[in-house]
mmCIF file of C-alpha atoms in Angstrom:
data_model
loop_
_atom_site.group_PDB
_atom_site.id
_atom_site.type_symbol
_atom_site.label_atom_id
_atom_site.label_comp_id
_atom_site.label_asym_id
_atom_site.label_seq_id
_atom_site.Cartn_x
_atom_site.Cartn_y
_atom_site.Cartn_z
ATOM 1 C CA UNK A 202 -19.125 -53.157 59.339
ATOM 2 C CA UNK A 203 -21.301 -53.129 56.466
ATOM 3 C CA UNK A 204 -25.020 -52.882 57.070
ATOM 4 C CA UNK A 205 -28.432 -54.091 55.471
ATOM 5 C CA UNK A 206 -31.792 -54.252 56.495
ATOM 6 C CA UNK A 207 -35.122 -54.665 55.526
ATOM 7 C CA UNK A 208 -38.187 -52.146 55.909
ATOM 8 C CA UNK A 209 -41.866 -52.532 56.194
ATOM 9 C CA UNK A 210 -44.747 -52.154 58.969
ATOM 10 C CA UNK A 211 -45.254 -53.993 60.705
ATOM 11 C CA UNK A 212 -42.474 -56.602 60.664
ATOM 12 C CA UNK A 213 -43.523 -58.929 63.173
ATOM 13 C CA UNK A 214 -41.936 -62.111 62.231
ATOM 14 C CA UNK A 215 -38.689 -61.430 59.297
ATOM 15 C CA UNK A 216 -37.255 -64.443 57.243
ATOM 16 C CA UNK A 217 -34.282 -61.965 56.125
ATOM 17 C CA UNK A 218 -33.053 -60.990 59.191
ATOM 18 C CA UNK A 219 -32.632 -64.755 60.235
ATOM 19 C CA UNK A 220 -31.633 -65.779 56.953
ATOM 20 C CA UNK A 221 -28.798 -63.130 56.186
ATOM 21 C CA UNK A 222 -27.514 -62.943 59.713
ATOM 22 C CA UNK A 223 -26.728 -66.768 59.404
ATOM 23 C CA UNK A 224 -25.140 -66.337 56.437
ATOM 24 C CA UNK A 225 -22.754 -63.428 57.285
ATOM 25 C CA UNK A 226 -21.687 -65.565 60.332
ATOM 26 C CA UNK A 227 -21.248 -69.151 58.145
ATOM 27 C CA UNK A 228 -19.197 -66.963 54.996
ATOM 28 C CA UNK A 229 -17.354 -64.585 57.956
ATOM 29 C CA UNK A 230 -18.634 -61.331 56.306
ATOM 30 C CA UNK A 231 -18.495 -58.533 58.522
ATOM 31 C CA UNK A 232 -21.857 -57.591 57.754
ATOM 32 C CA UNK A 233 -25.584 -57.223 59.988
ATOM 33 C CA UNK A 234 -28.739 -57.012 58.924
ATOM 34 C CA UNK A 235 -31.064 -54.967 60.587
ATOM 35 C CA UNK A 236 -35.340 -55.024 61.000
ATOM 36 C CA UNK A 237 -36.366 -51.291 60.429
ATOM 37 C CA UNK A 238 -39.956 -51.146 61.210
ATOM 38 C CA UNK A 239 -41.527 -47.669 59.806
ATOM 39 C CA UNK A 240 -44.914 -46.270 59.988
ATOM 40 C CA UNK A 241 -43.940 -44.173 57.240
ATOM 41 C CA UNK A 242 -42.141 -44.810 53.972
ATOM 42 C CA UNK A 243 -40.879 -41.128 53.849
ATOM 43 C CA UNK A 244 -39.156 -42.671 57.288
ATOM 44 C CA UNK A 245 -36.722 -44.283 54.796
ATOM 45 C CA UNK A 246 -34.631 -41.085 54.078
ATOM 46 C CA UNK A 247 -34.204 -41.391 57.980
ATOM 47 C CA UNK A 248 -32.892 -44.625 57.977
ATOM 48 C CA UNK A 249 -30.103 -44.004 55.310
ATOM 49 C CA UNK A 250 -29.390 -40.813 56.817
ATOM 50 C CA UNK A 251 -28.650 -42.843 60.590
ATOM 51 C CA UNK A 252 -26.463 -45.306 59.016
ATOM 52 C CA UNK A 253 -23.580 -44.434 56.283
ATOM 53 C CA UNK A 254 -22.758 -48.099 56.422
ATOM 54 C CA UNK A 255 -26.276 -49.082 54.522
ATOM 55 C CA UNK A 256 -25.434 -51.408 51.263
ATOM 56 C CA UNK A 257 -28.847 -52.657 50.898
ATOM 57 C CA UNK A 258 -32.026 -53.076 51.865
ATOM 58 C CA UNK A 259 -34.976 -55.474 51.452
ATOM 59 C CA UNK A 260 -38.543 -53.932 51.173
ATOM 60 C CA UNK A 261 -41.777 -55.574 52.166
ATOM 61 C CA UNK A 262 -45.717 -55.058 53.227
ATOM 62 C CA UNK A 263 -46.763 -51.973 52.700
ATOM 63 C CA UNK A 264 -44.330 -49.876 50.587
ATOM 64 C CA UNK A 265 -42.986 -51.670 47.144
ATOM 65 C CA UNK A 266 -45.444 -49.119 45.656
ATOM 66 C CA UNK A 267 -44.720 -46.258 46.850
ATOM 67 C CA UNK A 268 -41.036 -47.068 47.784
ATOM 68 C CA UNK A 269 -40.197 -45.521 44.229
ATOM 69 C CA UNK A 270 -40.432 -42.061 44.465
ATOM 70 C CA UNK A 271 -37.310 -41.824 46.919
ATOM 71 C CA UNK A 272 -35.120 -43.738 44.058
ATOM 72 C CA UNK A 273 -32.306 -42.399 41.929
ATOM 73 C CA UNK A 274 -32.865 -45.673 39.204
ATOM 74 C CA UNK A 275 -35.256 -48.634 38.807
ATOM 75 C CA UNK A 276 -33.955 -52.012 36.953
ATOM 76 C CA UNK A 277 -35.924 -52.346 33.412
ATOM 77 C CA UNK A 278 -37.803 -54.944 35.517
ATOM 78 C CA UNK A 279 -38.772 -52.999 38.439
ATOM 79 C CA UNK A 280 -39.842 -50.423 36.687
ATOM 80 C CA UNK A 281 -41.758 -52.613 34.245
ATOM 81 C CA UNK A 282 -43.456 -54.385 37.433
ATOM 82 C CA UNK A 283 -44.120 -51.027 39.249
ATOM 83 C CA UNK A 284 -42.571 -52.161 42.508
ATOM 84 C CA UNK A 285 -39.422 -52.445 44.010
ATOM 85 C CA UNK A 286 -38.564 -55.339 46.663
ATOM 86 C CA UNK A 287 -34.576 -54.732 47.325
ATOM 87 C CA UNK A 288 -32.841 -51.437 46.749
ATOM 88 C CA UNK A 289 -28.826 -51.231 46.489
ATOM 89 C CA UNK A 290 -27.410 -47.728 48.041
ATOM 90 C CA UNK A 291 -23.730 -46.968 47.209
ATOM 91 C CA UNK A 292 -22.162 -43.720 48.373
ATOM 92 C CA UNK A 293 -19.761 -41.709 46.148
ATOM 93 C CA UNK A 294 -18.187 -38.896 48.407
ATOM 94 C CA UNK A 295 -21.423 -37.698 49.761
ATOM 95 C CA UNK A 296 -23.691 -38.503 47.151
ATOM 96 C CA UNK A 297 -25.844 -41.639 48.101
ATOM 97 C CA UNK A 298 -27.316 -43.090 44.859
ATOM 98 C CA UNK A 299 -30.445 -45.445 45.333
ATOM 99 C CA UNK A 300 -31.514 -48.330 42.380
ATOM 100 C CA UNK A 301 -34.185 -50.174 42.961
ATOM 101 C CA UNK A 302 -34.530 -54.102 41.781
ATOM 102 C CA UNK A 303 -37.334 -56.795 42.123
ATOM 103 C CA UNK A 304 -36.558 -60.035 43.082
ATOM 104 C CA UNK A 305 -40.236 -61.415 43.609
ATOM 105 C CA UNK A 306 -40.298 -62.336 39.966
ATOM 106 C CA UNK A 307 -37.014 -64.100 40.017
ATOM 107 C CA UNK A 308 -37.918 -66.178 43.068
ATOM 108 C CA UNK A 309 -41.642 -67.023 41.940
ATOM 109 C CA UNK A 310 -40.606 -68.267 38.797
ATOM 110 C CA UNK A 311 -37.969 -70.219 39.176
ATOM 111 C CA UNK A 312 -40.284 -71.544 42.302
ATOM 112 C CA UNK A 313 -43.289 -72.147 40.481
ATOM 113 C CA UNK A 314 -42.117 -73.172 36.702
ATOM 114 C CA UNK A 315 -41.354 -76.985 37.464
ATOM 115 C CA UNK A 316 -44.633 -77.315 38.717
ATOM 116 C CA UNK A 317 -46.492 -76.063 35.505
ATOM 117 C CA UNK A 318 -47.568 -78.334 32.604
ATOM 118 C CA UNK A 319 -49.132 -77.439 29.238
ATOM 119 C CA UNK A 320 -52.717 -77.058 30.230
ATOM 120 C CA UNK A 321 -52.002 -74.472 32.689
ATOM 121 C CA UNK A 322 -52.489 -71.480 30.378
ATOM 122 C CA UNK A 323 -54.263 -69.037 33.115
ATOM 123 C CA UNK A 324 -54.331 -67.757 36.579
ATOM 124 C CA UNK A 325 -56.134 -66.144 39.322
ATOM 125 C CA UNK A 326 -53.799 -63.780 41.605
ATOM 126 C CA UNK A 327 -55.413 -63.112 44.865
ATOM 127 C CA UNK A 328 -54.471 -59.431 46.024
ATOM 128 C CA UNK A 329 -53.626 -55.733 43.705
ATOM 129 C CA UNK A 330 -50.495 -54.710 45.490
ATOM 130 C CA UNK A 331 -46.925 -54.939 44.669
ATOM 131 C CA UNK A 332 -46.354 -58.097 44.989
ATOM 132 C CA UNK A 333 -49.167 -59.178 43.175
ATOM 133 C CA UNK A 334 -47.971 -57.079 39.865
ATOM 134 C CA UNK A 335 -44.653 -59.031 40.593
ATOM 135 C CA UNK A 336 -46.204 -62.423 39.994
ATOM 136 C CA UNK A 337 -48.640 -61.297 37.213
ATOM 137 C CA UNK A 338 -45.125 -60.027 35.418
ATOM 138 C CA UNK A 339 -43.656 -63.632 35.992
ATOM 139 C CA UNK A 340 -46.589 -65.306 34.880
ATOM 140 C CA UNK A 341 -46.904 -64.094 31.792
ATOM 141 C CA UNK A 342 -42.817 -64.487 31.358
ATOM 142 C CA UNK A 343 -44.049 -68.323 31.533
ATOM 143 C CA UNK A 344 -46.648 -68.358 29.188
ATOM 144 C CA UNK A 345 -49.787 -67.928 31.717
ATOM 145 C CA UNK A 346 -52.016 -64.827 31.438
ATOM 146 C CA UNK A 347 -53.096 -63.663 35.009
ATOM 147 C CA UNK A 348 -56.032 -61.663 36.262
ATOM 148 C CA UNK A 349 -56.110 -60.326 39.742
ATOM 149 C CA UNK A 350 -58.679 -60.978 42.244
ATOM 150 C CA UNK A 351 -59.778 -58.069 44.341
ATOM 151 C CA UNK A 352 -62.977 -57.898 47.140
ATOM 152 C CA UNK A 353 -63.941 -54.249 45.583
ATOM 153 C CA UNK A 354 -64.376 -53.849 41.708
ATOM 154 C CA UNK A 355 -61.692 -52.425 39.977
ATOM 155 C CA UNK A 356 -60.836 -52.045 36.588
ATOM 156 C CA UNK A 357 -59.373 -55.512 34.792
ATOM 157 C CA UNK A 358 -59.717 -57.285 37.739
ATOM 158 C CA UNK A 359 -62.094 -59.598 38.971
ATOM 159 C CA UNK A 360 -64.352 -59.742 42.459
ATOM 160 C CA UNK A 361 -63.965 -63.490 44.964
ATOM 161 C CA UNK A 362 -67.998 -63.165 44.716
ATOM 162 C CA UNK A 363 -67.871 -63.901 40.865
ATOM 163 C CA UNK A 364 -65.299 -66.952 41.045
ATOM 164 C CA UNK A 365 -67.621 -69.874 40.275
ATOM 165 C CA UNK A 366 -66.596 -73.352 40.282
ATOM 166 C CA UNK A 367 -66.202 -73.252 36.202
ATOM 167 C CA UNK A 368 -63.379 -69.960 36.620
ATOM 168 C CA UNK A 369 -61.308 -72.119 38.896
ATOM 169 C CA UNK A 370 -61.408 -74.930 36.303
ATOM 170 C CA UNK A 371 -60.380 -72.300 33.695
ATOM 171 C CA UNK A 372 -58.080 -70.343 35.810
ATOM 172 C CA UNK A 373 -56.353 -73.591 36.733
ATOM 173 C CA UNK A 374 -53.446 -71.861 38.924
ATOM 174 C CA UNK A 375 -54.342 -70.038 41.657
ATOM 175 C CA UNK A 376 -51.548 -67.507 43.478
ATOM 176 C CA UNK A 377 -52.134 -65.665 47.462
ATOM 177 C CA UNK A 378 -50.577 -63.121 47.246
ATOM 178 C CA UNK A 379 -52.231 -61.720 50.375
ATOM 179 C CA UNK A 380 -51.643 -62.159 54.064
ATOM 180 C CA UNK A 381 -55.035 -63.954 54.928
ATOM 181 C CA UNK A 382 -54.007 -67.484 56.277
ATOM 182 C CA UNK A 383 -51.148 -65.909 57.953
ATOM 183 C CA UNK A 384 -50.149 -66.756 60.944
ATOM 184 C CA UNK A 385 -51.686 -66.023 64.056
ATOM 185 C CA UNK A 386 -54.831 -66.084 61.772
ATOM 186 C CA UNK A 387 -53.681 -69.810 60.514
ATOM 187 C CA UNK A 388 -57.466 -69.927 60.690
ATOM 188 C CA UNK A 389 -58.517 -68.128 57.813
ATOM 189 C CA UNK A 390 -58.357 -68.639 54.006
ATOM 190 C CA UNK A 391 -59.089 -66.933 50.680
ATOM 191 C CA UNK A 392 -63.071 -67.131 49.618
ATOM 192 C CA UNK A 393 -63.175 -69.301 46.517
ATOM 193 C CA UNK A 394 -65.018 -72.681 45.531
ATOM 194 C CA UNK A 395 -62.403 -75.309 46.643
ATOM 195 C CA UNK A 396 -65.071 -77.974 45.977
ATOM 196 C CA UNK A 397 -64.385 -77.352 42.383
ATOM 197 C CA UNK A 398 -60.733 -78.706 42.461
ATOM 198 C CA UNK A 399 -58.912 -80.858 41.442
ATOM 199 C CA UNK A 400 -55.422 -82.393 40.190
ATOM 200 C CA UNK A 401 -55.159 -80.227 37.609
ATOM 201 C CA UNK A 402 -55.070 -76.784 39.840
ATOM 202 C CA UNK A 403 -52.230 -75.559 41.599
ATOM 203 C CA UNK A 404 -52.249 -73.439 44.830
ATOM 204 C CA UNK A 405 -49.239 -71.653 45.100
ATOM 205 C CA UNK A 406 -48.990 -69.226 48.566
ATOM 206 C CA UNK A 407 -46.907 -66.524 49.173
ATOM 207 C CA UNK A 408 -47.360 -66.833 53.131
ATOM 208 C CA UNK A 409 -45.103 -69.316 54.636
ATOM 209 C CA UNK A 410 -45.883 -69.103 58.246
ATOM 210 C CA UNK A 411 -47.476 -71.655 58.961
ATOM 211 C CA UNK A 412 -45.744 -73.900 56.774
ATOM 212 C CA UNK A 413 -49.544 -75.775 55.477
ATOM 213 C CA UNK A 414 -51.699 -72.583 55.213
ATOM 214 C CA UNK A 415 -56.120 -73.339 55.594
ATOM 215 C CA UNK A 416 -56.111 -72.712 51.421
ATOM 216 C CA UNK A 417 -53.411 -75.351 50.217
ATOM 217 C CA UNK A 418 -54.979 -77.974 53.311
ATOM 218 C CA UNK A 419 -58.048 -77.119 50.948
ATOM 219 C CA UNK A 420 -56.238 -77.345 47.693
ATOM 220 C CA UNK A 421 -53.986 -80.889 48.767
ATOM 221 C CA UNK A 422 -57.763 -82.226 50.033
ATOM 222 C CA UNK A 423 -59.089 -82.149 46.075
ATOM 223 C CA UNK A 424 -55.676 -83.574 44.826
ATOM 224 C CA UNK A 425 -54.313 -80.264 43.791
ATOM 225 C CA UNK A 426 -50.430 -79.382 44.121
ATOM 226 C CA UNK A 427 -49.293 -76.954 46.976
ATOM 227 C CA UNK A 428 -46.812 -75.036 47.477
ATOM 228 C CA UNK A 429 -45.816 -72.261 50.147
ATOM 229 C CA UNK A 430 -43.866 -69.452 49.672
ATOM 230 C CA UNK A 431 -40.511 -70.544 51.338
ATOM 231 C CA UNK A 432 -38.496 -71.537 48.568
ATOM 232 C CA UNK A 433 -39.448 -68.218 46.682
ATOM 233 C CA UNK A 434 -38.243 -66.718 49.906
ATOM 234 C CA UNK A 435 -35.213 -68.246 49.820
ATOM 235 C CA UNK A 436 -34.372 -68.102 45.649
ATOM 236 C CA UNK A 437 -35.234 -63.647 46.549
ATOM 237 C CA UNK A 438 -32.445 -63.745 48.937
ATOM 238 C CA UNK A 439 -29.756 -65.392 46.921
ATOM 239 C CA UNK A 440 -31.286 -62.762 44.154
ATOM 240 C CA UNK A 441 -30.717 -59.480 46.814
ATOM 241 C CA UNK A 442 -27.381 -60.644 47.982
ATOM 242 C CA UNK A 443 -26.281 -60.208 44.037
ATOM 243 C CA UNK A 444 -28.158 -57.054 43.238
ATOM 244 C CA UNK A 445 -26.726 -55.353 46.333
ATOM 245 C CA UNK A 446 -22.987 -56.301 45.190
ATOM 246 C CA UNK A 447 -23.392 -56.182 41.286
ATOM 247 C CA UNK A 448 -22.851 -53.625 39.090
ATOM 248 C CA UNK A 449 -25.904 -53.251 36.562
#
């Protein structure tokens, strides 16, 4: 049986286990997908080692970064991104070759292009990490130039304190790529001045659990569009399933 998985810490709650699972048992493909929660990414070389059945695996929270050092190839997207979201593992005798892929920028585009009109021309990325450099990549594929939003200053990026109500006008599209609003903390919400709103912003989140996150209540409430980040979810696993059985 054919095996592929998804790592990260912590898991907690995994669309892809759900999601591919089903889908091995609708198609009959005698297949699992496995959860493998590590503290560690150096843990990885573990994981391949325990199972000679791996074909690929998904990789989340915290290790798209630093994921790449343990890889025999990067796709010319991955490695212009700097972070790798699914990695295919084929075995030739005993040799065990790992490429790494990104599907974050395939799902978030094709996600977010039909809502975007001609005055949407720049956007405000909330987080630095991987999957933040995924969207700022697929952004500018569509025309819109990005800056990321940290809470510490950093080079090229700019601080929540200095977002006034005139940047949010400007930088009309607004991406979380963080986990604040997440659920169990359904609660909480990105710092920014949702008074300044308005029908011409859009709120796109990457969390989709809960299905409404506190920022796009606060976006819909001004008239902006929402979105969460199921479909992207689901448009990055149709993307894996391909990268794992292709041949580029």
């Amino acid at each position: 049986m054919d095996k592929y998985g998804l790592i990260g810490y912590p898991l907690g709650h995994s669309f892809s286990v759900n999601y591919f699972n089903q889908k091995f048992a609708d198609e009959g493909i005698n297949a699992k997908y496995i959860n493998f929660e590590i503290a560690d990414v150096e843990q990885i070389i573990e994981v391949i080692a325990a199972n000679p059945e791996l074909k690929g695996l998904n990789v989340t929270i915290p290790y798209k970064e630093r994921v790449i050092e343990f890889l025999d190839q990067l796709s010319p997207e991955a490695r212009a991104i700097g972070a790798v979201n699914v990695i295919r593992v084929t075995h030739d005798g005993g040799k065990i070759h790992m490429k790494g892929f990104n599907s974050d920028v395939i799902g978030f585009t094709q996600s977010i292009e039909p809502m975007l009109e001609s005055y949407h021309k720049r956007a405000l990325v909330l987080g630095t990490g991987g999957a933040s450099k995924a969207i700022c990549y697929g952004l500018k594929s569509l025309g819109v130039e990005p800056v990321c939003v940290s809470r510490y200053e950093r080079p090229e990026t700019i601080c929540y304190k200095d977002i006034t109500p005139e940047v949010v006008q400007e930088y009309n599209v607004i991406v979380n790529c963080t986990p604040v609003g997440m659920f169990p903390h359904s609660n909480e919400c990105p710092k920014l001045p949702y008074e300044a709103l308005d029908d011409k912003n859009i709120l796109y989140d990457l969390v989709y659990n809960p299905d409404t996150t506190l920022f796009m209540k606060k976006g819909a409430e001004r008239g902006a569009q929402v979105k969460n980040g199921l479909e992207m979810l689901l448009l990055q696993a149709f993307a894996s399933w391909e990268m794992w059985n292709g041949t580029n």
